[in-house]
XYZ file of N, CA and C in Angstrom:
819
model
N 8.346 -37.708 -3.287
C 7.910 -39.040 -2.808
C 8.633 -39.354 -1.503
N 7.910 -39.580 -0.475
C 8.474 -39.949 0.865
C 8.372 -41.439 1.062
N 9.508 -42.069 1.391
C 9.550 -43.464 1.573
C 10.215 -43.737 2.940
N 9.731 -44.848 3.592
C 10.375 -45.269 4.817
C 11.682 -46.030 4.471
N 12.405 -46.292 5.539
C 13.784 -46.781 5.382
C 13.874 -48.097 4.482
N 12.990 -49.070 4.785
C 13.005 -50.310 4.007
C 12.698 -50.057 2.537
N 11.724 -49.212 2.263
C 11.363 -48.920 0.864
C 12.433 -48.109 0.195
N 13.081 -47.261 0.906
C 14.191 -46.490 0.329
C 15.366 -47.414 -0.145
N 15.654 -48.409 0.717
C 16.658 -49.362 0.408
C 16.249 -50.217 -0.782
N 14.981 -50.620 -0.773
C 14.474 -51.430 -1.913
C 14.569 -50.659 -3.228
N 14.186 -49.340 -3.175
C 14.212 -48.562 -4.387
C 15.670 -48.330 -4.854
N 16.559 -48.176 -3.893
C 17.992 -48.017 -4.333
C 18.436 -49.226 -5.072
N 18.093 -50.413 -4.544
C 18.530 -51.644 -5.263
C 17.907 -51.785 -6.634
N 16.621 -51.370 -6.705
C 15.934 -51.496 -8.013
C 16.407 -50.454 -8.985
N 16.828 -49.291 -8.541
C 17.384 -48.245 -9.415
C 18.734 -48.737 -9.996
N 19.531 -49.411 -9.130
C 20.801 -49.981 -9.643
C 20.541 -51.052 -10.680
N 19.510 -51.853 -10.458
C 19.193 -52.867 -11.436
C 18.675 -52.262 -12.733
N 17.863 -51.251 -12.605
C 17.334 -50.521 -13.764
C 18.489 -49.958 -14.608
N 19.440 -49.396 -13.949
C 20.595 -48.861 -14.621
C 21.364 -49.921 -15.441
N 21.520 -51.074 -14.809
C 22.185 -52.135 -15.468
C 21.432 -52.655 -16.698
N 20.102 -52.750 -16.499
C 19.253 -53.241 -17.592
C 19.228 -52.275 -18.778
N 19.143 -50.970 -18.471
C 19.078 -50.016 -19.528
C 20.434 -49.851 -20.271
N 21.501 -50.180 -19.605
C 22.805 -50.112 -20.188
C 23.107 -51.220 -21.119
N 22.296 -52.281 -21.062
C 22.513 -53.470 -21.885
C 22.164 -53.180 -23.364
N 22.993 -53.723 -24.226
C 22.777 -53.494 -25.656
C 21.431 -54.013 -26.066
N 20.732 -53.233 -26.872
C 19.393 -53.624 -27.392
C 18.224 -53.319 -26.564
N 18.476 -52.870 -25.331
C 17.338 -52.551 -24.469
C 16.794 -51.128 -24.838
N 15.466 -51.095 -25.036
C 14.820 -49.818 -25.308
C 14.281 -49.205 -24.018
N 14.818 -48.086 -23.528
C 14.408 -47.511 -22.266
C 12.928 -47.154 -22.285
N 12.417 -46.612 -23.417
C 11.089 -46.194 -23.511
C 10.138 -47.397 -23.340
N 10.410 -48.500 -23.906
C 9.560 -49.681 -23.764
C 9.578 -50.137 -22.326
N 10.751 -50.201 -21.668
C 10.846 -50.620 -20.301
C 10.007 -49.653 -19.412
N 10.160 -48.306 -19.645
C 9.399 -47.338 -18.882
C 7.870 -47.561 -19.026
N 7.431 -47.686 -20.310
C 6.026 -47.905 -20.602
C 5.503 -49.182 -19.793
N 6.322 -50.223 -19.850
C 5.908 -51.490 -19.255
C 5.860 -51.428 -17.735
N 6.846 -50.754 -17.140
C 6.809 -50.620 -15.709
C 5.633 -49.747 -15.275
N 5.321 -48.735 -16.071
C 4.146 -47.901 -15.633
C 2.841 -48.747 -15.835
N 2.816 -49.646 -16.846
C 1.634 -50.395 -17.002
C 1.398 -51.394 -15.854
N 2.534 -51.817 -15.259
C 2.433 -52.711 -14.082
C 1.939 -51.882 -12.849
N 2.369 -50.617 -12.793
C 1.833 -49.740 -11.703
C 0.323 -49.629 -11.849
N -0.126 -49.447 -13.060
C -1.658 -49.399 -13.257
C -2.333 -50.670 -12.830
N -1.693 -51.807 -13.184
C -2.243 -53.090 -12.779
C -2.288 -53.211 -11.255
N -1.265 -52.885 -10.556
C -1.172 -52.998 -9.086
C -2.164 -52.003 -8.463
N -2.333 -50.826 -9.047
C -3.339 -49.902 -8.541
C -4.714 -50.461 -8.572
N -5.039 -51.228 -9.685
C -6.395 -51.798 -9.824
C -6.605 -53.015 -8.910
N -5.508 -53.849 -8.852
C -5.627 -55.166 -8.147
C -5.010 -55.077 -6.779
N -5.818 -54.697 -5.773
C -5.309 -54.555 -4.421
C -4.727 -55.837 -3.870
N -5.385 -56.931 -4.051
C -4.857 -58.216 -3.587
C -3.524 -58.571 -4.109
N -3.339 -58.340 -5.431
C -2.071 -58.598 -6.039
C -0.958 -57.658 -5.472
N -1.336 -56.400 -5.303
C -0.366 -55.459 -4.729
C 0.058 -55.883 -3.413
N -0.844 -56.339 -2.563
C -0.458 -56.746 -1.208
C 0.365 -57.989 -1.298
N 0.060 -58.895 -2.203
C 0.844 -60.201 -2.284
C 2.284 -59.888 -2.667
N 2.459 -58.948 -3.632
C 3.805 -58.599 -4.133
C 4.622 -57.985 -2.998
N 3.929 -57.243 -2.143
C 4.646 -56.524 -1.028
C 4.663 -57.341 0.245
N 4.140 -58.562 0.270
C 4.034 -59.365 1.465
C 5.339 -59.806 2.014
N 5.745 -59.171 3.125
C 7.036 -59.512 3.681
C 7.110 -60.893 4.329
N 5.947 -61.507 4.572
C 5.946 -62.865 5.177
C 6.250 -63.961 4.137
N 6.126 -63.609 2.847
C 6.395 -64.558 1.766
C 7.874 -64.480 1.390
N 8.482 -65.556 0.887
C 9.869 -65.468 0.494
C 10.093 -64.616 -0.714
N 11.254 -64.013 -0.871
C 11.537 -63.241 -2.101
C 11.276 -64.119 -3.362
N 11.693 -65.367 -3.316
C 11.559 -66.255 -4.476
C 10.031 -66.408 -4.821
N 9.189 -66.483 -3.788
C 7.775 -66.698 -4.036
C 7.190 -65.420 -4.658
N 7.597 -64.298 -4.180
C 7.104 -63.048 -4.774
C 7.543 -62.827 -6.199
N 8.816 -63.106 -6.444
C 9.321 -63.046 -7.819
C 8.573 -63.979 -8.710
N 8.369 -65.236 -8.254
C 7.665 -66.221 -9.016
C 6.269 -65.824 -9.344
N 5.582 -65.160 -8.362
C 4.210 -64.665 -8.582
C 4.181 -63.653 -9.728
N 5.109 -62.666 -9.631
C 5.167 -61.589 -10.698
C 5.499 -62.156 -12.024
N 6.423 -63.072 -12.095
C 6.795 -63.649 -13.403
C 5.657 -64.513 -13.952
N 5.009 -65.213 -13.097
C 3.905 -66.054 -13.484
C 2.812 -65.229 -14.158
N 2.585 -64.057 -13.661
C 1.486 -63.244 -14.220
C 1.962 -62.487 -15.443
N 3.222 -61.973 -15.411
C 3.654 -61.018 -16.427
C 4.572 -61.566 -17.519
N 5.088 -62.794 -17.337
C 5.969 -63.352 -18.377
C 5.200 -63.475 -19.663
N 5.846 -62.999 -20.794
C 5.158 -62.955 -22.086
C 4.382 -61.720 -22.278
N 4.086 -60.952 -21.271
C 3.284 -59.773 -21.408
C 4.124 -58.495 -21.366
N 5.238 -58.578 -20.727
C 6.261 -57.468 -20.749
C 7.584 -58.084 -21.083
N 8.531 -57.228 -21.479
C 9.827 -57.670 -21.959
C 10.705 -58.239 -20.862
N 11.689 -58.977 -21.177
C 12.602 -59.589 -20.249
C 13.353 -58.478 -19.435
N 13.812 -57.393 -20.104
C 14.432 -56.309 -19.293
C 13.530 -55.748 -18.208
N 12.270 -55.568 -18.573
C 11.296 -55.091 -17.514
C 11.073 -56.122 -16.434
N 11.056 -57.410 -16.815
C 10.919 -58.453 -15.769
C 12.137 -58.462 -14.811
N 13.341 -58.169 -15.332
C 14.501 -58.158 -14.516
C 14.406 -57.059 -13.428
N 13.852 -55.902 -13.927
C 13.675 -54.855 -12.903
C 12.642 -55.254 -11.878
N 11.521 -55.881 -12.330
C 10.472 -56.338 -11.483
C 10.955 -57.421 -10.539
N 11.928 -58.218 -10.938
C 12.506 -59.214 -10.010
C 13.068 -58.529 -8.812
N 13.761 -57.364 -9.067
C 14.335 -56.589 -7.924
C 13.315 -56.063 -7.034
N 12.263 -55.484 -7.656
C 11.170 -54.849 -6.887
C 10.498 -55.921 -6.051
N 10.084 -57.023 -6.639
C 9.318 -58.049 -5.940
C 10.238 -58.798 -4.899
N 11.508 -58.844 -5.139
C 12.435 -59.599 -4.315
C 12.856 -58.794 -3.097
N 12.510 -57.538 -2.998
C 12.948 -56.662 -1.899
C 11.813 -56.477 -0.958
N 12.189 -56.006 0.266
C 11.181 -55.766 1.315
C 10.752 -54.284 1.278
N 9.493 -54.075 1.186
C 8.933 -52.684 1.122
C 8.196 -52.423 2.351
N 8.120 -51.079 2.780
C 7.458 -50.731 4.011
C 5.924 -50.917 3.920
N 5.371 -50.741 2.690
C 3.954 -50.918 2.458
C 3.708 -51.198 1.009
N 2.509 -51.764 0.644
C 2.220 -51.966 -0.738
C 2.169 -50.678 -1.527
N 1.622 -49.570 -0.902
C 1.544 -48.332 -1.605
C 2.999 -47.774 -1.912
N 3.946 -47.980 -1.006
C 5.286 -47.463 -1.302
C 5.935 -48.375 -2.366
N 5.564 -49.610 -2.479
C 6.040 -50.443 -3.584
C 5.641 -49.868 -4.923
N 4.342 -49.527 -5.045
C 3.850 -48.979 -6.308
C 4.418 -47.636 -6.611
N 4.576 -46.784 -5.534
C 5.177 -45.479 -5.769
C 6.626 -45.598 -6.248
N 7.313 -46.596 -5.647
C 8.720 -46.826 -6.100
C 8.815 -47.287 -7.520
N 7.868 -48.208 -7.886
C 7.836 -48.735 -9.227
C 7.460 -47.592 -10.233
N 6.603 -46.719 -9.843
C 6.328 -45.586 -10.639
C 7.581 -44.742 -10.915
N 8.352 -44.507 -9.811
C 9.583 -43.744 -9.994
C 10.555 -44.384 -10.975
N 10.621 -45.740 -10.940
C 11.457 -46.478 -11.872
C 10.998 -46.286 -13.340
N 9.680 -46.343 -13.550
C 9.132 -46.161 -14.887
C 9.410 -44.775 -15.383
N 9.261 -43.766 -14.585
C 9.577 -42.418 -14.984
C 11.056 -42.275 -15.303
N 11.905 -42.907 -14.514
C 13.323 -42.810 -14.745
C 13.710 -43.430 -16.079
N 13.077 -44.533 -16.396
C 13.406 -45.189 -17.714
C 12.943 -44.283 -18.825
N 11.744 -43.678 -18.733
C 11.320 -42.808 -19.760
C 12.236 -41.583 -19.998
N 12.676 -41.011 -18.884
C 13.588 -39.863 -18.920
C 14.922 -40.282 -19.555
N 15.366 -41.456 -19.219
C 16.543 -42.057 -19.845
C 16.425 -42.148 -21.360
N 15.228 -42.546 -21.827
C 15.039 -42.626 -23.261
C 15.065 -41.303 -23.880
N 14.573 -40.206 -23.196
C 14.643 -38.851 -23.751
C 16.096 -38.392 -23.793
N 16.862 -38.764 -22.737
C 18.298 -38.460 -22.791
C 18.987 -39.060 -23.946
N 18.775 -40.375 -24.172
C 19.459 -41.089 -25.253
C 19.080 -40.620 -26.609
N 17.821 -40.064 -26.743
C 17.356 -39.598 -28.070
C 17.731 -38.148 -28.281
N 18.304 -37.493 -27.216
C 18.680 -36.100 -27.317
C 17.448 -35.129 -27.122
N 16.402 -35.638 -26.490
C 15.192 -34.840 -26.369
C 14.935 -34.421 -24.947
N 15.860 -34.587 -24.042
C 15.603 -34.291 -22.666
C 15.305 -32.777 -22.412
N 15.965 -31.922 -23.151
C 15.694 -30.512 -23.008
C 14.272 -30.132 -23.415
N 13.823 -30.748 -24.585
C 12.443 -30.495 -25.043
C 11.386 -31.074 -24.060
N 11.669 -32.239 -23.530
C 10.796 -32.838 -22.564
C 10.655 -31.995 -21.314
N 11.795 -31.545 -20.814
C 11.745 -30.680 -19.615
C 10.911 -29.439 -19.906
N 11.173 -28.761 -21.005
C 10.429 -27.564 -21.331
C 8.946 -27.803 -21.588
N 8.606 -28.922 -22.241
C 7.192 -29.270 -22.442
C 6.487 -29.579 -21.088
N 7.174 -30.286 -20.209
C 6.539 -30.576 -18.887
C 6.300 -29.272 -18.115
N 7.200 -28.348 -18.221
C 6.978 -27.072 -17.581
C 5.778 -26.399 -18.137
N 5.666 -26.359 -19.450
C 4.588 -25.605 -20.025
C 3.223 -26.321 -19.765
N 3.217 -27.652 -19.783
C 1.983 -28.321 -19.388
C 1.573 -27.986 -17.936
N 2.590 -27.982 -17.051
C 2.384 -27.666 -15.651
C 1.737 -26.301 -15.503
N 2.268 -25.320 -16.262
C 1.732 -23.964 -16.147
C 0.274 -23.888 -16.718
N 0.044 -24.633 -17.725
C -1.369 -24.635 -18.362
C -2.301 -25.226 -17.282
N -1.958 -26.300 -16.636
C -2.817 -26.963 -15.679
C -2.973 -26.000 -14.395
N -1.879 -25.515 -13.943
C -1.926 -24.641 -12.767
C -2.724 -23.395 -12.972
N -2.742 -22.919 -14.234
C -3.498 -21.747 -14.526
C -4.942 -21.908 -14.935
N -5.353 -23.164 -14.884
C -6.755 -23.477 -15.289
C -7.401 -24.375 -14.252
N -8.002 -23.803 -13.169
C -8.550 -24.635 -12.061
C -9.586 -25.632 -12.539
N -10.398 -25.261 -13.523
C -11.401 -26.222 -13.976
C -10.781 -27.420 -14.657
N -9.711 -27.156 -15.430
C -8.975 -28.284 -16.022
C -8.336 -29.165 -15.010
N -7.753 -28.581 -13.952
C -7.117 -29.363 -12.957
C -8.139 -30.169 -12.208
N -9.266 -29.643 -11.941
C -10.376 -30.426 -11.286
C -10.793 -31.568 -12.125
N -10.883 -31.361 -13.473
C -11.294 -32.428 -14.348
C -10.237 -33.540 -14.358
N -8.978 -33.148 -14.364
C -7.949 -34.161 -14.394
C -7.764 -34.878 -13.070
N -8.255 -34.251 -11.980
C -8.109 -34.824 -10.625
C -9.350 -35.540 -10.173
N -10.422 -35.542 -10.993
C -11.718 -36.077 -10.638
C -11.673 -37.564 -10.334
N -11.903 -37.933 -9.082
C -11.831 -39.385 -8.715
C -12.934 -40.150 -9.367
N -14.036 -39.516 -9.730
C -15.176 -40.295 -10.279
C -15.073 -40.447 -11.818
N -14.116 -39.709 -12.486
C -13.992 -39.826 -13.893
C -13.307 -41.092 -14.317
N -13.848 -41.753 -15.333
C -13.150 -42.989 -15.812
C -11.758 -42.638 -16.287
N -10.832 -43.655 -16.135
C -9.394 -43.421 -16.474
C -9.353 -43.129 -18.043
N -10.122 -43.788 -18.810
C -10.028 -43.595 -20.266
C -10.470 -42.225 -20.633
N -11.443 -41.633 -19.920
C -11.874 -40.240 -20.153
C -10.746 -39.292 -19.869
N -10.017 -39.513 -18.770
C -8.896 -38.657 -18.459
C -7.787 -38.752 -19.501
N -7.558 -39.981 -19.901
C -6.487 -40.217 -20.872
C -6.859 -39.505 -22.185
N -8.100 -39.596 -22.568
C -8.566 -38.957 -23.803
C -8.394 -37.445 -23.685
N -8.749 -36.865 -22.544
C -8.591 -35.429 -22.329
C -7.161 -35.006 -22.446
N -6.204 -35.754 -21.845
C -4.815 -35.424 -21.993
C -4.347 -35.484 -23.470
N -4.790 -36.488 -24.143
C -4.368 -36.644 -25.520
C -4.937 -35.598 -26.465
N -6.195 -35.207 -26.162
C -6.783 -34.156 -26.974
C -6.104 -32.831 -26.779
N -5.623 -32.611 -25.509
C -4.970 -31.350 -25.224
C -3.536 -31.269 -25.751
N -2.834 -32.402 -25.668
C -1.400 -32.362 -25.861
C -0.824 -33.233 -26.954
N -1.572 -34.223 -27.430
C -1.090 -35.139 -28.456
C -0.654 -34.312 -29.727
N 0.423 -34.746 -30.302
C 0.980 -34.140 -31.485
C 1.608 -32.737 -31.179
N 1.587 -32.358 -29.926
C 2.167 -31.073 -29.544
C 3.367 -31.236 -28.693
N 3.536 -32.485 -28.074
C 4.624 -32.722 -27.215
C 5.278 -34.068 -27.564
N 6.466 -34.287 -27.050
C 7.159 -35.580 -27.218
C 6.337 -36.708 -26.558
N 6.430 -37.962 -27.140
C 5.714 -39.016 -26.639
C 6.082 -39.361 -25.164
N 7.300 -39.076 -24.736
C 7.737 -39.247 -23.370
C 6.979 -38.286 -22.451
N 6.840 -37.024 -22.897
C 6.122 -36.024 -22.174
C 4.639 -36.442 -21.995
N 4.013 -36.909 -23.089
C 2.625 -37.270 -23.045
C 2.429 -38.485 -22.090
N 3.343 -39.412 -22.153
C 3.205 -40.612 -21.260
C 3.357 -40.244 -19.824
N 4.274 -39.375 -19.492
C 4.508 -38.957 -18.141
C 3.310 -38.195 -17.603
N 2.774 -37.259 -18.409
C 1.636 -36.520 -17.993
C 0.413 -37.436 -17.796
N 0.212 -38.351 -18.655
C -0.895 -39.288 -18.530
C -0.773 -40.048 -17.138
N 0.423 -40.480 -16.856
C 0.684 -41.225 -15.617
C 0.299 -40.456 -14.409
N 0.685 -39.159 -14.369
C 0.411 -38.300 -13.249
C -1.137 -38.166 -13.124
N -1.795 -37.903 -14.227
C -3.290 -37.730 -14.240
C -3.985 -38.964 -13.741
N -3.539 -40.141 -14.294
C -4.286 -41.396 -13.986
C -4.131 -41.771 -12.494
N -2.973 -41.346 -11.880
C -2.764 -41.687 -10.506
C -3.176 -40.566 -9.515
N -3.805 -39.542 -10.064
C -4.210 -38.428 -9.237
C -5.161 -38.881 -8.159
N -5.007 -38.324 -6.961
C -5.878 -38.770 -5.843
C -6.780 -37.664 -5.418
N -7.341 -36.978 -6.409
C -8.321 -35.893 -6.092
C -7.779 -34.523 -6.041
N -6.462 -34.352 -6.025
C -5.897 -32.978 -6.013
C -4.435 -33.084 -6.332
N -3.843 -31.945 -6.559
C -2.335 -31.952 -6.687
C -1.786 -32.332 -8.015
N -2.596 -32.275 -9.148
C -1.990 -32.602 -10.413
C -0.917 -31.671 -10.785
N -1.101 -30.408 -10.631
C -0.091 -29.363 -10.971
C 1.167 -29.625 -10.131
N 1.023 -29.847 -8.863
C 2.227 -30.139 -8.019
C 2.937 -31.365 -8.440
N 2.207 -32.427 -8.791
C 2.839 -33.663 -9.267
C 3.563 -33.446 -10.603
N 2.960 -32.637 -11.470
C 3.629 -32.289 -12.746
C 4.900 -31.528 -12.469
N 4.865 -30.597 -11.487
C 6.028 -29.813 -11.174
C 7.172 -30.731 -10.722
N 6.838 -31.761 -9.977
C 7.930 -32.708 -9.581
C 8.522 -33.399 -10.783
N 7.762 -33.651 -11.823
C 8.317 -34.167 -13.089
C 9.290 -33.207 -13.768
N 8.942 -31.945 -13.663
C 9.889 -30.904 -14.211
C 11.214 -30.958 -13.485
N 11.137 -31.110 -12.133
C 12.338 -31.208 -11.377
C 13.152 -32.442 -11.678
N 12.431 -33.536 -11.888
C 13.156 -34.789 -12.303
C 13.921 -34.630 -13.608
N 13.211 -33.986 -14.574
C 13.811 -33.811 -15.887
C 15.027 -32.896 -15.780
N 14.839 -31.843 -14.997
C 15.973 -30.894 -14.813
C 17.134 -31.595 -14.141
N 16.872 -32.495 -13.227
C 17.974 -33.182 -12.494
C 18.798 -34.045 -13.433
N 18.165 -34.498 -14.580
C 18.896 -35.250 -15.518
C 20.061 -34.454 -16.170
N 19.877 -33.094 -16.109
C 20.966 -32.241 -16.663
C 21.759 -31.622 -15.489
N 21.522 -32.229 -14.311
C 22.176 -31.767 -13.132
C 21.929 -30.280 -12.851
N 20.664 -29.903 -13.101
C 20.289 -28.503 -12.927
C 19.007 -28.397 -12.094
N 18.913 -27.398 -11.273
C 17.674 -27.082 -10.624
C 16.887 -26.167 -11.513
N 15.626 -25.957 -11.168
C 14.702 -25.099 -11.999
C 14.501 -23.785 -11.427
N 14.640 -22.732 -12.202
C 14.230 -21.390 -11.866
C 13.034 -20.955 -12.659
N 11.918 -20.780 -12.004
C 10.718 -20.400 -12.696
C 10.672 -18.838 -12.752
N 10.719 -18.275 -13.913
C 10.764 -16.861 -14.088
C 9.450 -16.379 -14.690
N 8.824 -15.415 -14.060
C 7.632 -14.762 -14.576
C 7.988 -13.329 -14.852
N 7.848 -12.956 -16.103
C 8.260 -11.587 -16.533
C 7.093 -10.789 -17.068
N 7.094 -9.485 -16.832
C 5.987 -8.665 -17.308
C 5.983 -8.582 -18.837
N 7.125 -8.805 -19.461
C 7.214 -8.801 -20.934
C 8.204 -9.831 -21.384
N 8.139 -10.213 -22.613
C 9.050 -11.225 -23.180
C 10.505 -10.805 -22.983
N 11.331 -11.818 -22.670
C 12.793 -11.582 -22.514
C 13.478 -12.074 -23.805
N 14.490 -11.248 -24.275
C 15.255 -11.620 -25.376
C 16.183 -12.734 -25.013
N 16.792 -13.425 -25.977
C 17.784 -14.441 -25.655
C 18.947 -13.891 -24.849
N 19.382 -12.694 -25.201
C 20.461 -12.097 -24.481
C 20.092 -11.751 -23.050
N 18.843 -11.270 -22.796
C 18.396 -11.015 -21.442
C 18.306 -12.331 -20.573
N 17.800 -13.369 -21.268
C 17.698 -14.684 -20.602
C 19.137 -15.174 -20.173
N 20.074 -15.038 -21.107
C 21.427 -15.447 -20.847
C 22.022 -14.735 -19.658
N 21.786 -13.348 -19.614
C 22.360 -12.600 -18.534
C 21.664 -12.970 -17.196
N 20.332 -13.143 -17.230
C 19.638 -13.569 -16.032
C 20.107 -14.944 -15.534
N 20.297 -15.866 -16.458
C 20.793 -17.192 -16.157
C 22.135 -17.153 -15.498
N 23.066 -16.345 -15.998
C 24.387 -16.131 -15.448
C 24.330 -15.623 -14.007
N 23.493 -14.650 -13.800
C 23.359 -14.012 -12.419
C 22.815 -15.027 -11.471
N 21.739 -15.757 -11.861
C 21.158 -16.701 -10.965
C 22.074 -17.878 -10.614
N 22.762 -18.347 -11.681
C 23.773 -19.402 -11.384
C 24.779 -18.989 -10.362
N 25.252 -17.723 -10.525
C 26.252 -17.202 -9.586
C 25.615 -17.039 -8.158
N 24.364 -16.610 -8.149
C 23.710 -16.373 -6.856
C 23.513 -17.664 -6.088
N 23.106 -18.708 -6.798
C 22.732 -19.963 -6.154
C 23.930 -20.999 -6.147
N 24.974 -20.663 -6.857
C 26.172 -21.536 -6.859
C 25.937 -22.814 -7.612
N 25.017 -22.915 -8.511
C 24.795 -24.117 -9.265
C 24.040 -23.741 -10.567
N 24.054 -24.657 -11.479
C 23.355 -24.457 -12.734
C 21.826 -24.539 -12.574
N 21.133 -23.563 -13.081
C 19.704 -23.529 -13.057
C 19.085 -23.624 -14.418
N 18.071 -24.408 -14.563
C 17.308 -24.396 -15.821
C 16.213 -23.287 -15.799
N 16.367 -22.341 -16.702
C 15.477 -21.234 -16.687
C 14.127 -21.501 -17.447
N 13.022 -21.387 -16.799
C 11.700 -21.534 -17.449
C 10.986 -20.264 -17.357
N 10.733 -19.587 -18.494
C 10.200 -18.229 -18.472
C 8.757 -18.238 -19.061
N 7.884 -17.523 -18.304
C 6.555 -17.213 -18.821
C 6.277 -15.756 -18.683
N 5.359 -15.251 -19.491
C 5.047 -13.769 -19.473
C 3.721 -13.602 -18.802
N 3.696 -12.581 -17.932
C 2.453 -12.188 -17.223
C 2.401 -10.649 -17.176
N 1.707 -9.956 -18.043
C 1.718 -8.519 -18.087
C 1.162 -7.875 -16.818
N 0.364 -8.665 -16.042
C -0.236 -8.095 -14.836
C 0.804 -7.726 -13.763
N 2.058 -8.228 -13.976
C 3.112 -7.847 -13.031
C 3.472 -6.329 -13.123
N 3.137 -5.745 -14.225
C 3.414 -4.365 -14.452
C 4.779 -4.009 -14.885
N 5.755 -4.774 -14.450
C 7.172 -4.571 -14.874
C 7.999 -5.533 -14.021
N 9.250 -5.711 -14.498
C 10.187 -6.542 -13.706
C 9.940 -7.995 -13.750
N 10.477 -8.756 -12.785
C 10.477 -10.214 -12.775
C 10.088 -10.775 -11.453
N 9.539 -11.965 -11.431
C 9.391 -12.758 -10.224
C 10.121 -14.087 -10.548
N 11.115 -14.447 -9.669
C 11.920 -15.684 -9.831
C 11.598 -16.608 -8.642
N 11.212 -17.907 -9.007
C 11.026 -18.872 -7.920
C 11.971 -20.008 -8.114
N 12.788 -20.280 -7.092
C 13.697 -21.444 -7.080
C 13.382 -22.253 -5.869
N 12.662 -23.411 -6.108
C 12.231 -24.183 -4.951
C 11.158 -23.354 -4.171
N 11.359 -23.275 -2.863
C 10.435 -22.460 -2.062
C 10.850 -21.012 -1.946
N 11.915 -20.590 -2.489
C 12.401 -19.283 -2.405
C 11.875 -18.398 -3.572
N 11.366 -17.224 -3.253
C 10.813 -16.357 -4.261
C 11.553 -14.986 -4.205
N 12.025 -14.556 -5.345
C 12.609 -13.201 -5.525
C 11.653 -12.411 -6.298
N 10.922 -11.437 -5.703
C 9.929 -10.647 -6.362
C 10.443 -9.303 -6.681
N 10.832 -9.075 -7.926
C 11.313 -7.792 -8.416
C 10.301 -7.110 -9.315
N 9.049 -7.499 -9.188
C 8.037 -6.932 -10.100
C 7.488 -5.652 -9.511
N 6.837 -4.854 -10.399
C 6.200 -3.667 -9.956
C 5.035 -3.987 -8.943
N 4.262 -4.967 -9.310
C 3.158 -5.421 -8.464
C 3.657 -5.831 -7.082
N 4.789 -6.572 -7.115
C 5.362 -7.030 -5.847
C 5.799 -5.913 -4.967
N 6.410 -4.876 -5.570
C 6.932 -3.761 -4.777
C 5.766 -2.979 -4.223
N 4.618 -2.847 -5.035
C 3.470 -2.107 -4.560
C 2.868 -2.869 -3.328
N 2.729 -4.219 -3.446
C 2.254 -5.042 -2.406
C 3.059 -4.859 -1.158
N 4.383 -4.898 -1.289
C 5.268 -4.788 -0.127
C 5.092 -3.413 0.545
N 4.872 -2.327 -0.272
C 4.652 -1.036 0.306
C 3.327 -0.989 1.089
N 2.314 -1.564 0.500
C 1.019 -1.633 1.162
C 1.138 -2.357 2.481
N 1.869 -3.465 2.541
C 2.039 -4.157 3.804
C 2.730 -3.321 4.865
N 3.761 -2.579 4.387
C 4.459 -1.764 5.395
C 3.562 -0.643 5.894
N 2.768 -0.010 5.030
C 1.857 1.002 5.422
C 0.731 0.494 6.372
N 0.296 -0.701 6.056
C -0.740 -1.271 6.882
C -0.225 -1.640 8.260
N 1.057 -1.959 8.321
C 1.699 -2.370 9.609
C 1.905 -1.159 10.472
């Protein structure tokens, strides 16, 4: 998510407020996250309201009063306190306000996974959902279809993943799909994987292997990659027999191709040159 300076400052303030709210006794991070994302959906639908909440010519008090007037009694007080910060700050554009609010909702949901001890499972599930979508172009097109009703997309996600993933995973995936702008669902899901990994202060290493790796092999690979990159990496492994043998490791934009297929391709390129 790319934000201009004013929006970046506004999001920083709102993130601090979110942290204070979630640290308070009795606050349920999952509820706050769900409510913030429901407000994102409202602002996406109501263009006039979105512009009014982001209107820099109005006083912060007026914008806060507008939001509370509409949402008081419909979302919890902890969520309203976060929305006070969002509405009371200056954003570079209405779209950046909703993108920032979406980031806050996601953060609250990931906090709930942390507190429940499920962050590892959520990260792994997000990775596997990402690979499923990335590997099925027709599915990604269906999930990205601008003409499809939101409820149809939500139903598709639930039919595919309900009862198979944590509720936080399902909510995050639904949010990505419902805000899809015609393309990039798999890329947006990948950013969720990165966010979940960051909760454990780890980057993600996507490993594709020609055959299944044992726990011992994964441990050795993890140790070598951690040493190579100088930081902890979360290992996400999938099997692709078409590699012929070996591994392909992707960390961010960097690819280490140690597969048989990769070596053959490299040889072909050298011969062609």
